[in-house]
PDB file of C-alpha atoms and ligand atoms in Angstrom:
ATOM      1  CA  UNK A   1      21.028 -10.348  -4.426  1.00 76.00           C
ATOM      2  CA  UNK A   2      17.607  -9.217  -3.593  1.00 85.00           C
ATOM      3  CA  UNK A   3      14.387 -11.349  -5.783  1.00 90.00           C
ATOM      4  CA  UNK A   4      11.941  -8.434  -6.812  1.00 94.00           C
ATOM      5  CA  UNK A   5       8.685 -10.099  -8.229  1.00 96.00           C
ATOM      6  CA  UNK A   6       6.489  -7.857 -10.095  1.00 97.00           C
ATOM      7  CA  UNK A   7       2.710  -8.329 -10.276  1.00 97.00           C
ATOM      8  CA  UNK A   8      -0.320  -6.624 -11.814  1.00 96.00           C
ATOM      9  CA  UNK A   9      -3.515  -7.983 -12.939  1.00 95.00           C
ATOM     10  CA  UNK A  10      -2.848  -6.947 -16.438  1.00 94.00           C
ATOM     11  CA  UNK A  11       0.652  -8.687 -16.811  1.00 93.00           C
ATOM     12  CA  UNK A  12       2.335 -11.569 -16.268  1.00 93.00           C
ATOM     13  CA  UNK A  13       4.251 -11.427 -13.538  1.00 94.00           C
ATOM     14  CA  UNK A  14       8.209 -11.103 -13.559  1.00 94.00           C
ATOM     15  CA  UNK A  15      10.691 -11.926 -11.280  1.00 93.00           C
ATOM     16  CA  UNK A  16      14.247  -9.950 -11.196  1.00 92.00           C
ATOM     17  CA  UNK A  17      17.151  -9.630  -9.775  1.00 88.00           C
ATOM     18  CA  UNK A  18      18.236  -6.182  -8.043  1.00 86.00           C
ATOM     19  CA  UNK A  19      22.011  -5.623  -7.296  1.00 77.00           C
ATOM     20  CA  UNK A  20      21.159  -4.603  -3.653  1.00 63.00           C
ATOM     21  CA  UNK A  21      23.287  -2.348  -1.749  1.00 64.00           C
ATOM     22  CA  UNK A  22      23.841  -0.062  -4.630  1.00 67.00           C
ATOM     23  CA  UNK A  23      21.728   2.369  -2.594  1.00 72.00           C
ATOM     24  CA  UNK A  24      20.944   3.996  -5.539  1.00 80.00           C
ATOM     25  CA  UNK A  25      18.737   1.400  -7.525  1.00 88.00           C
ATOM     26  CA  UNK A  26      15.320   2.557  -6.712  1.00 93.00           C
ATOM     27  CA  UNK A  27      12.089   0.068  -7.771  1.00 95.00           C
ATOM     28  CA  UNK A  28      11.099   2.135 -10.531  1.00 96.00           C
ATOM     29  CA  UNK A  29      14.958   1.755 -12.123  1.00 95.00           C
ATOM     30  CA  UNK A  30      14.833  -1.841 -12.164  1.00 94.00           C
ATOM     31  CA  UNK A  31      11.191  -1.704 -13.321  1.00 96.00           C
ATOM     32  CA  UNK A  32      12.372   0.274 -16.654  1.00 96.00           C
ATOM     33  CA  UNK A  33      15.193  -1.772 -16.717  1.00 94.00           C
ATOM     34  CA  UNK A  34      13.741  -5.258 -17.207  1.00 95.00           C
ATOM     35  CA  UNK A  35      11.167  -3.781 -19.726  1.00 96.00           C
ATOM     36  CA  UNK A  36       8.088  -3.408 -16.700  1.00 96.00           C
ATOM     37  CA  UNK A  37       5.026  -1.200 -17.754  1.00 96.00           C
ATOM     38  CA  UNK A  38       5.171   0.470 -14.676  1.00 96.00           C
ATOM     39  CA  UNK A  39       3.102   3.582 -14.310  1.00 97.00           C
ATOM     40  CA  UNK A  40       5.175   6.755 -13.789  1.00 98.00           C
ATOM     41  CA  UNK A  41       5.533  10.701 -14.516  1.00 98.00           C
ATOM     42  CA  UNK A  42       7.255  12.710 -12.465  1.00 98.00           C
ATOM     43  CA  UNK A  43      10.622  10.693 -11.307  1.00 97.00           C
ATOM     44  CA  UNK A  44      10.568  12.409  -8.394  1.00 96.00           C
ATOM     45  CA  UNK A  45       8.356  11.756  -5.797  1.00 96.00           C
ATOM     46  CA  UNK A  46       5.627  14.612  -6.379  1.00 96.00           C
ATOM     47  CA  UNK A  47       2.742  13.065  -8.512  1.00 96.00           C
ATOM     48  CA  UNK A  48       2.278   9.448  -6.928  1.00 97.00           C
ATOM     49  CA  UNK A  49       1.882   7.811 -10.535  1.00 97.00           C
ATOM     50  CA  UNK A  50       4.061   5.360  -9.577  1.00 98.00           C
ATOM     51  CA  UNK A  51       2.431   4.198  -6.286  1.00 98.00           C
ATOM     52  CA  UNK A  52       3.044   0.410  -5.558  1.00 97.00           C
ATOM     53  CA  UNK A  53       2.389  -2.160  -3.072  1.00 96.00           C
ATOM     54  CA  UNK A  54       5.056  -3.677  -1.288  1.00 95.00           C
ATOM     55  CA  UNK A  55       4.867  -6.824   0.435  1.00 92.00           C
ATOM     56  CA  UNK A  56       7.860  -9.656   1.830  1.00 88.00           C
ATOM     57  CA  UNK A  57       8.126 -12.745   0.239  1.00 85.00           C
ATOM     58  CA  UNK A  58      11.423 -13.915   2.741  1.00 76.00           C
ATOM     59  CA  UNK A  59      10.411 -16.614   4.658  1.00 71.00           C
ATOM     60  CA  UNK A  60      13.160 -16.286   6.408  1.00 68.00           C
ATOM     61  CA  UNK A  61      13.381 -12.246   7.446  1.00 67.00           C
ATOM     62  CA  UNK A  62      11.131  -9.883   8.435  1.00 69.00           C
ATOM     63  CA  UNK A  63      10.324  -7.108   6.304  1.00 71.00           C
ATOM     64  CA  UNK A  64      12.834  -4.190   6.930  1.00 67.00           C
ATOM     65  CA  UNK A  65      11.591  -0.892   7.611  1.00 58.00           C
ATOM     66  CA  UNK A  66      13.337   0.926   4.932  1.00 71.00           C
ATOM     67  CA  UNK A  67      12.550   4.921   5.940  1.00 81.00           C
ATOM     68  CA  UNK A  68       9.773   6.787   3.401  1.00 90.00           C
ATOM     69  CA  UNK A  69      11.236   9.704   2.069  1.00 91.00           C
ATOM     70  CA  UNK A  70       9.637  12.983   2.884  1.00 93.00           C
ATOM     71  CA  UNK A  71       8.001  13.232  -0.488  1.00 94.00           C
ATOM     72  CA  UNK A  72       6.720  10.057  -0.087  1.00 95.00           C
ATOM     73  CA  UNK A  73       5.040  11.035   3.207  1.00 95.00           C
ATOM     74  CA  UNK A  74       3.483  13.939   1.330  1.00 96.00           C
ATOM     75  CA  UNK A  75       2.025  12.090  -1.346  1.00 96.00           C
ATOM     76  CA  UNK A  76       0.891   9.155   0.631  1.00 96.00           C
ATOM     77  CA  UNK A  77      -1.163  10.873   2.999  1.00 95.00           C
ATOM     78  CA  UNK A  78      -2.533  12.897  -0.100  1.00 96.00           C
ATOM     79  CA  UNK A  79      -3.857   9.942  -1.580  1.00 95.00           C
ATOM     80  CA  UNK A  80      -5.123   8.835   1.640  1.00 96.00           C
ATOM     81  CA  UNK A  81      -2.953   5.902   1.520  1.00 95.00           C
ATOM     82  CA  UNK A  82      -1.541   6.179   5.211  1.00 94.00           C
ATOM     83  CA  UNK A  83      -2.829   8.881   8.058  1.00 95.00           C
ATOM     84  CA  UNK A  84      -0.233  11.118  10.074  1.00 93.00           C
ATOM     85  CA  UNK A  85      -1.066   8.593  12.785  1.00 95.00           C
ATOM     86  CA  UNK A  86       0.089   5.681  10.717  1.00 94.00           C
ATOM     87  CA  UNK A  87       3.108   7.094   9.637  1.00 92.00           C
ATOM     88  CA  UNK A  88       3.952   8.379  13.323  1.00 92.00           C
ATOM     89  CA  UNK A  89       3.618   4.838  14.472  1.00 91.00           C
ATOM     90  CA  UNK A  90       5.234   3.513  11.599  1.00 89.00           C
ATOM     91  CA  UNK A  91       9.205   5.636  12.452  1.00 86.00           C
ATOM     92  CA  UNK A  92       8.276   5.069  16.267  1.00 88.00           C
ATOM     93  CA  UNK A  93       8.192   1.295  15.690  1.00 87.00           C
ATOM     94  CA  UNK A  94      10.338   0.896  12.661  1.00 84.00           C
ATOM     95  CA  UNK A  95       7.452  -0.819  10.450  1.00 86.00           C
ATOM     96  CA  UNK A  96       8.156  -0.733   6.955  1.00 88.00           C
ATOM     97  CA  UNK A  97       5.034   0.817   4.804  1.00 92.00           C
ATOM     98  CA  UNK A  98       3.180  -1.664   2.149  1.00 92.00           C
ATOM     99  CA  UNK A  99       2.650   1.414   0.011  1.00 96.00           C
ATOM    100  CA  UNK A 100       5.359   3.606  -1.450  1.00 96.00           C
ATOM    101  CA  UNK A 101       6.301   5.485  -4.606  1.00 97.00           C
ATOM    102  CA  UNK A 102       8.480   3.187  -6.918  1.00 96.00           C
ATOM    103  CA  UNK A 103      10.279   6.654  -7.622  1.00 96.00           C
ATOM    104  CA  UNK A 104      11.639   6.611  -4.304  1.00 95.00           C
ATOM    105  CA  UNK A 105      11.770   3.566  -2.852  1.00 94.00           C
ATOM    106  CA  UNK A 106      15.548   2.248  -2.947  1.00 90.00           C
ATOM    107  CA  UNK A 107      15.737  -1.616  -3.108  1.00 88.00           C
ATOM    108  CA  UNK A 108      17.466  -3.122  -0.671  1.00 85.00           C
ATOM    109  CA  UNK A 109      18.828  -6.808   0.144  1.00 83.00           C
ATOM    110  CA  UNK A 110      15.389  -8.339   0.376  1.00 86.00           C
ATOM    111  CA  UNK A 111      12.801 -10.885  -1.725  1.00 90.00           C
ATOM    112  CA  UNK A 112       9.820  -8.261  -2.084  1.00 92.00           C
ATOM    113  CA  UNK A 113       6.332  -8.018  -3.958  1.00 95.00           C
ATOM    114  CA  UNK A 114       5.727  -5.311  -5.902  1.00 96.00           C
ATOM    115  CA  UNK A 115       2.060  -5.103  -7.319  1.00 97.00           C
ATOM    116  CA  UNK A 116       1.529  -2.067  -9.643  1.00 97.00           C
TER     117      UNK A 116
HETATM  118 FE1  FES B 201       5.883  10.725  -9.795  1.00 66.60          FE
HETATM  119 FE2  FES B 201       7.009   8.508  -8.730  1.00 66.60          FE
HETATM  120  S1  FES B 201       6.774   9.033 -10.813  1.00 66.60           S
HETATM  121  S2  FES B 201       5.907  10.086  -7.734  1.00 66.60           S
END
């Protein structure tokens, strides 16, 4: 069981449960799921509504990396979110990205932030 804490400064912020491992819930699923105005259009990774900050709140683990998808890539560095460079560094080094696209970003067995 992963603990996936919501925040915004325009909400209250909610802590849920994912089912992790499913490898199919993605943050934007369990957003919609537990009733979370979450910002989002497309469903599928091309308009970057649904950008979010991601950070660890396991005390105990590191952050994994958790790969971006290629869309996410795309979008990010359209935004100006992350540079080329970033993004290089992040694969080489495995670092996991504090923004992504709650579209895309499939939760896994971790306690995360996610500020939208
Ligand atoms: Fe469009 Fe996620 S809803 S990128």
């Amino acid at each position: 069981m992963a603990l996936v804490t919501f925040t915004s400064p325009e909400y209250r912020d909610k802590t849920v449960y994912a089912v992790a491992g499913s490898h199919t819930q993605t943050v934007l699923k369990l957003a919609l799921e537990n009733k979370i105005p979450i910002n989002f259009e497309c469903e599928d990774g091309e308009c970057g509504t649904c950008l979010v900050r991601v950070t660890s709140i396991d005390k105990k683990n590191q952050r994994m990396g958790g790969p971006l998808t290629e869309k996410e890539k795309t979008v990010l560095k359209e935004v100006g979110k992350v540079t080329a460079e970033e993004l290089e560094k992040m694969i080489v080094d495995d670092l996991p990205c504090e923004w992504r696209l709650a579209c895309q970003m499939i939760v896994r067995d971790e306690d995360i932030r996610v500020e939208y």
